[in-house]
Structures are given as structure tokens and as C-alpha cells.
Short mmCIF file of C-alpha atoms in Angstrom, two decimals:
data_model
loop_
_atom_site.label_atom_id
_atom_site.label_comp_id
_atom_site.label_asym_id
_atom_site.label_seq_id
_atom_site.Cartn_x
_atom_site.Cartn_y
_atom_site.Cartn_z
CA MET J 1058 61.72 71.06 154.98
CA SER J 1059 63.64 67.87 154.22
CA ASP J 1060 66.14 67.66 151.40
CA SER J 1061 63.80 65.38 149.44
CA ARG J 1062 61.16 68.13 149.28
CA TYR J 1063 63.16 70.38 147.00
CA ARG J 1064 63.94 67.41 144.77
CA LYS J 1065 60.27 66.48 144.49
CA TYR J 1066 59.27 70.06 143.72
CA ILE J 1067 61.87 70.40 140.98
CA GLU J 1068 61.16 66.95 139.53
CA HIS J 1069 57.42 67.58 139.34
CA VAL J 1070 57.61 71.04 137.78
CA ARG J 1071 60.32 69.95 135.31
CA GLY J 1072 58.19 66.95 134.39
CA ASP J 1073 55.22 69.19 133.59
CA LEU J 1074 56.92 72.16 131.97
CA ALA J 1075 60.36 70.94 130.78
CA MET J 1076 61.93 73.99 132.47
CA GLU J 1077 63.94 74.34 135.66
CA PRO J 1078 61.93 75.78 138.57
CA SER J 1079 63.68 78.22 140.87
CA TRP J 1080 64.35 76.95 144.38
CA PRO J 1081 63.05 78.41 146.50
CA PRO J 1082 60.33 79.72 144.14
CA SER J 1083 61.02 83.29 145.29
CA ALA J 1084 64.73 83.11 144.35
CA VAL J 1085 66.01 85.64 141.81
CA ARG J 1086 67.61 84.52 138.54
CA GLU J 1087 69.20 86.88 136.00
CA LEU J 1088 70.63 86.29 132.54
CA GLY J 1089 74.39 85.79 132.62
CA ASP J 1090 74.61 84.93 136.31
CA VAL J 1091 77.43 82.48 137.06
CA GLY J 1092 77.41 80.20 140.08
CA VAL J 1093 77.05 76.70 141.51
CA PHE J 1094 74.17 74.60 142.81
CA ARG J 1095 73.94 73.18 146.30
CA LYS J 1096 70.82 71.16 147.10
CA GLY J 1097 68.68 73.12 144.67
CA HIS J 1098 69.96 76.54 145.71
CA PHE J 1099 71.89 78.60 143.18
CA GLU J 1100 74.91 80.27 144.78
CA ARG J 1101 75.76 83.24 142.63
CA LYS J 1102 79.49 83.89 142.22
CA GLY J 1103 79.23 86.77 139.76
CA THR J 1104 78.26 87.36 136.15
CA LEU J 1105 79.81 86.66 132.77
CA LYS J 1106 80.67 90.37 132.68
CA THR J 1107 82.25 90.71 136.12
CA LEU J 1108 84.10 87.38 136.04
CA PHE J 1109 85.09 87.04 132.38
CA GLY J 1110 84.43 90.38 130.70
CA LEU J 1111 81.66 89.07 128.44
CA THR J 1112 78.63 91.34 128.18
CA VAL J 1113 75.35 89.59 127.39
CA LYS J 1114 71.99 90.99 126.40
CA PRO J 1115 68.57 89.39 125.94
CA ARG J 1116 67.54 88.16 122.52
CA PRO J 1117 64.76 90.34 121.08
CA VAL J 1118 61.37 88.66 121.45
CA ARG J 1119 57.82 89.83 120.92
CA ARG J 1120 56.15 91.20 124.04
CA SER J 1121 53.33 88.66 124.30
CA THR J 1122 52.81 86.86 127.61
CA THR J 1123 51.85 83.29 128.43
CA VAL J 1124 50.62 81.07 131.27
CA PHE J 1125 52.52 78.09 132.69
CA HIS J 1126 50.48 75.49 134.56
CA GLY J 1127 51.56 72.18 136.07
CA ASP J 1128 49.65 69.65 138.16
CA SER J 1129 52.16 66.82 138.69
CA LYS J 1130 50.89 64.87 135.69
CA GLY J 1131 47.26 65.18 136.74
CA THR J 1132 47.61 64.24 140.41
CA VAL J 1133 46.31 67.63 141.60
CA ARG J 1134 42.62 68.40 141.09
CA VAL J 1135 41.05 71.85 141.36
CA HIS J 1136 37.41 72.13 142.52
CA HIS J 1137 35.62 75.44 141.99
CA ASN J 1138 32.77 76.54 144.29
CA SER J 1139 31.92 72.97 145.31
CA ALA J 1140 32.01 70.61 148.25
CA ILE J 1141 34.30 67.59 148.42
CA GLY J 1142 35.11 64.86 150.90
CA ALA J 1143 33.15 62.94 153.47
CA GLY J 1144 30.54 65.15 155.04
CA ALA J 1145 31.60 68.00 152.75
CA ALA J 1146 34.46 68.80 155.11
CA LEU J 1147 35.65 71.59 152.84
CA VAL J 1148 33.08 73.80 151.14
CA THR J 1149 34.13 76.66 148.91
CA ALA J 1150 32.28 79.89 148.28
CA GLU J 1151 32.50 82.53 145.59
CA GLY J 1152 36.09 83.54 145.00
CA SER J 1153 37.52 80.32 146.41
CA LEU J 1154 38.56 76.81 145.42
CA VAL J 1155 39.68 73.48 146.84
CA LEU J 1156 42.87 71.67 145.86
CA GLU J 1157 42.87 67.88 146.14
CA PHE J 1158 46.21 66.00 145.95
CA ASP J 1159 46.16 62.34 144.92
CA LYS J 1160 49.78 61.73 145.94
CA ALA J 1161 52.25 62.94 148.55
CA ASP J 1162 54.58 65.73 147.39
CA SER J 1163 52.36 66.58 144.42
CA VAL J 1164 52.78 70.16 143.17
CA LEU J 1165 50.31 72.63 141.76
CA PHE J 1166 52.22 75.29 139.83
CA HIS J 1167 50.52 78.23 138.10
CA ALA J 1168 52.19 81.37 136.74
CA THR J 1169 50.61 84.08 134.59
CA GLY J 1170 51.83 87.13 132.71
CA CYS J 1171 55.05 85.25 131.93
CA ARG J 1172 57.75 86.69 129.68
CA THR J 1173 60.79 84.58 128.88
CA ARG J 1174 64.16 86.07 127.97
CA GLU J 1175 67.23 84.24 126.70
CA ILE J 1176 70.77 85.30 125.94
CA ASP J 1177 71.35 86.70 122.47
CA GLY J 1178 74.45 85.17 120.86
CA ILE J 1179 74.49 82.08 123.07
CA GLU J 1180 77.25 80.65 120.86
CA ASP J 1181 79.65 83.26 122.27
CA VAL J 1182 78.85 82.08 125.80
CA GLU J 1183 79.35 78.43 124.88
CA ARG J 1184 82.64 79.24 123.16
CA LEU J 1185 83.92 81.06 126.24
CA MET J 1186 82.88 78.22 128.54
CA MET J 1187 84.70 75.65 126.41
CA GLU J 1188 87.83 77.80 126.15
CA LEU J 1189 87.93 78.17 129.93
CA HIS J 1190 87.23 74.47 130.39
CA ASP J 1191 90.06 73.49 128.04
CA ARG J 1192 92.43 75.66 130.10
CA GLY J 1193 91.22 74.10 133.33
CA GLU J 1194 89.62 77.38 134.43
CA TRP J 1195 85.95 76.31 134.36
CA PRO J 1196 84.96 74.24 137.40
CA ARG J 1197 82.79 71.31 136.32
CA ARG J 1198 80.02 72.27 138.74
CA GLN J 1199 79.88 75.89 137.54
CA VAL J 1200 76.89 76.97 135.43
CA VAL J 1201 75.51 80.00 133.61
CA ILE J 1202 71.88 81.15 133.71
CA THR J 1203 70.97 81.42 130.02
CA GLU J 1204 67.17 81.85 130.13
CA VAL J 1205 64.78 83.34 132.69
CA THR J 1206 61.00 83.54 132.89
CA HIS J 1207 59.53 86.50 134.75
CA ALA J 1208 55.95 86.12 136.01
CA GLU J 1209 53.48 88.75 137.10
CA ARG J 1210 51.90 86.27 139.53
CA THR J 1211 52.99 82.83 140.72
CA THR J 1212 51.27 80.21 142.88
CA ALA J 1213 53.05 77.02 143.95
CA VAL J 1214 51.53 74.60 146.46
CA MET J 1215 52.99 71.23 147.48
CA SER J 1216 51.16 68.56 149.47
CA ARG J 1217 52.53 66.77 152.52
CA LYS J 1218 50.76 63.45 152.05
CA ARG J 1219 48.38 61.53 149.83
CA ASN J 1220 44.76 62.78 149.74
CA ASP J 1221 45.62 66.15 151.24
CA ARG J 1222 42.94 68.78 150.61
CA MET J 1223 43.14 72.50 151.13
CA ALA J 1224 40.89 75.46 150.45
CA LEU J 1225 42.11 78.81 149.12
CA ARG J 1226 40.26 82.07 148.65
CA ALA J 1227 40.97 85.41 147.04
CA ALA J 1228 42.19 87.83 149.68
CA ALA J 1229 40.87 91.01 148.09
CA ASP J 1230 38.59 90.25 145.13
CA PRO J 1231 35.87 87.65 145.78
CA MET J 1232 34.66 87.95 142.18
CA VAL J 1233 37.76 86.21 140.78
CA THR J 1234 36.88 82.67 139.73
CA GLY J 1235 38.41 79.59 138.11
CA LEU J 1236 42.14 79.21 137.63
CA ASP J 1237 42.43 83.01 137.55
CA LEU J 1238 41.99 82.83 141.31
CA LEU J 1239 45.43 81.18 141.57
CA THR J 1240 47.03 84.44 140.49
CA ALA J 1241 44.57 86.97 141.89
CA SER J 1242 46.12 90.42 142.09
CA GLY J 1243 45.09 90.79 145.71
CA GLY J 1244 46.76 87.53 146.67
CA LEU J 1245 45.37 84.32 148.15
CA GLN J 1246 44.64 83.13 151.64
CA TRP J 1247 44.61 79.62 153.09
CA ALA J 1248 40.99 78.91 154.06
CA GLY J 1249 41.12 75.45 155.62
CA GLY J 1250 42.15 71.86 155.19
CA SER J 1251 45.63 70.38 155.18
CA ALA J 1252 48.74 72.46 155.70
CA ALA J 1253 51.04 72.57 152.67
CA SER J 1254 54.73 71.71 152.81
CA LEU J 1255 55.32 74.53 150.31
CA GLN J 1256 52.98 77.46 149.87
CA VAL J 1257 53.57 80.41 147.53
CA LEU J 1258 50.21 82.07 147.01
CA SER J 1259 49.86 84.51 144.13
CA GLU J 1260 53.21 86.18 144.71
CA GLY J 1261 54.05 89.04 142.34
CA ARG J 1262 57.04 89.55 140.04
CA LEU J 1263 59.03 86.37 140.58
CA THR J 1264 61.36 84.48 138.23
CA PRO J 1265 59.94 81.01 138.91
CA LEU J 1266 61.41 79.28 135.84
CA TYR J 1267 64.81 79.37 134.14
CA ARG J 1268 67.41 77.37 132.21
CA ALA J 1269 71.11 76.91 132.94
CA ARG J 1270 74.04 75.50 130.97
CA GLY J 1271 77.16 73.76 132.14
CA VAL J 1272 79.98 71.65 130.73
CA VAL J 1273 78.94 67.98 130.51
CA ARG J 1274 80.54 64.83 129.13
CA HIS J 1275 79.22 62.73 126.24
CA LEU J 1276 80.60 59.30 125.42
CA PHE J 1277 79.59 59.27 121.78
CA ARG J 1278 78.20 62.47 120.26
CA ALA J 1279 77.17 66.02 121.04
CA ASP J 1280 73.43 65.47 120.69
CA GLU J 1281 73.06 62.67 123.25
CA VAL J 1282 72.12 63.22 126.87
CA GLY J 1283 75.20 64.29 128.81
CA TYR J 1284 76.21 63.62 132.40
CA LEU J 1285 78.46 64.99 135.12
CA ASP J 1286 81.12 62.86 136.81
CA ASP J 1287 84.62 62.82 138.21
CA GLY J 1288 86.19 62.31 134.80
CA ASP J 1289 88.77 59.75 135.97
CA GLU J 1290 90.85 58.21 133.22
CA GLY J 1291 89.62 54.77 132.17
CA GLU J 1292 86.15 55.36 133.60
CA PRO J 1293 83.02 56.68 131.86
CA GLY J 1294 83.56 60.39 131.49
CA GLY J 1295 87.36 60.02 131.39
CA ASP J 1296 89.67 60.84 128.50
CA GLU J 1297 87.55 58.88 126.00
CA ALA J 1298 84.54 61.17 126.59
CA GLU J 1299 84.04 64.51 124.87
CA CYS J 1300 82.92 67.64 126.70
CA TYR J 1301 80.18 69.94 125.45
CA VAL J 1302 78.12 72.82 126.76
CA ASP J 1303 74.56 71.64 127.41
CA GLU J 1304 71.49 72.42 129.48
CA VAL J 1305 71.72 71.11 133.04
CA SER J 1306 69.46 70.78 136.06
CA CYS J 1307 70.42 71.58 139.62
CA LEU J 1308 69.60 67.94 140.38
CA ASP J 1309 72.52 66.87 138.18
CA PHE J 1310 74.83 68.24 140.86
CA ASP J 1311 73.36 66.57 143.94
CA ASP J 1312 76.00 63.86 144.03
CA LEU J 1313 78.71 66.55 143.96
CA ASP J 1314 77.49 68.48 147.00
CA ASP J 1315 79.91 66.77 149.37
CA LEU J 1316 82.93 67.38 147.17
CA PRO J 1317 85.36 70.19 148.06
#
């Protein structure tokens, strides 16, 4: 898969859900993990506990679950038990559906039984990060995982080209219908049509969404959008810019991948 594929996947899911999608979708994220990003992948270096002696625990939340669904701003259409295309090239039956992608690299993302956990006492984490940064001991590309979403079932499908169509069916329970089919407990099977460039079909117990924080620079104030840069004196992000801890995306680090 080309480098641009991971960017498109992350951009589309972030655009729909305002959360960072794990790359690859099966990757594991845990609260308090410390590491760096390289082309979407999170390279874990340790934890806040093992590296800096700071123990973190999840903030208490009620045990309700939710569903996260994204369709690349409406460019993915789901057809239930119907025929589409010239000559009805793809026809679904009970317990199946057809996905139709209006644009290349469009992403259908669907996760159910989701529980989100975040670090309790995040201010202690931010304080530690800034103290280490001020001492020159916090690399500017280093981040902390501060929120994770665990899902009972996750489906993520990405098209290769415009007007791709693909059929999916429940592997074990043909009575499952509608969007519930995307997270059928028995899994999904590809049933015809175009091949996907990314295909995660009703996988169980993943952490498909998360949030991370890093040290970023702001030219004017703490509540504006920050950015990462070399921080050379006299340039944007130099001595005149202030540093703050803020939420970051792995895509913020793409231009740093070639740096030592």
C-alpha cells in the first residue's frame, strides 16, 4: 500500500469523527504509552511509568457504549438487499449488502460497542511534559497516548478508485441486516465486486480510535491551533513562539520523518 493510502484513511476518518484512527486499524493503543510517529505508525518507546515514573489511571466514566460511523462525508453508500449497477452486476441477498464508493480512497468506518477511556489528572501529564521540554529532555516528535477507544467490533473498508462497488455478507448469521451487518459477531466475508485497498471486516476487540498529545508551538496564544517545526531562531516557531501541550495527529509529523 502506498504512503498516500494511510494519509487518506486517517484524513477521512478524522474528518468524520474528529478522532485519530489507529494505523493500521488493528494496532494496539494504551493510555500512557509514549512514542513517536513514522508514516502513521506509532512506535512505542515505553510508558509514562517506565520512562518517567508517572503512574496514570483512566478517568471514571459510566459504562455505556456507543457506535462510531464514518462514510467520508457521504461518499460511501450502503445498499441493503438490493441490486445496483448496469445489469445488476452485484445483487445482495439476506444477510448481505453492497458498498458503493463515489470517490477513490473513500473510507467506510463502523465500530460498535465502543468504550472510550481517558487519563485521569491529565494536568499532571501536561505539567511533566512541559517540565521535560523546558529541560530539553522531551523530543519534539514524542507524544503520549491520552485517550483510547476500545470497540467490540470494527469494520473499515477503503476503495481503490472512483465508483468501486463491493458486496459483503455475514459469515455466520444470515439473519443480521442493515448496518448491524458491518459488525456481525460471526464476521464478514467479501462476496464480489471490486477489491478494497484496505479491508478490516468485523474484527473484534480493537482500539481503532485514540487521541495523543505532544508539545507544539503557538505564535500568539494557547488556544490557537499549534504547529510543529524546527524552531529556528528568527523563524516562525523560534524564540518568539510559546510552547504548549496540545492534541496532535500523526500527520503533523510527516514532514519530520526524514529527520534524525
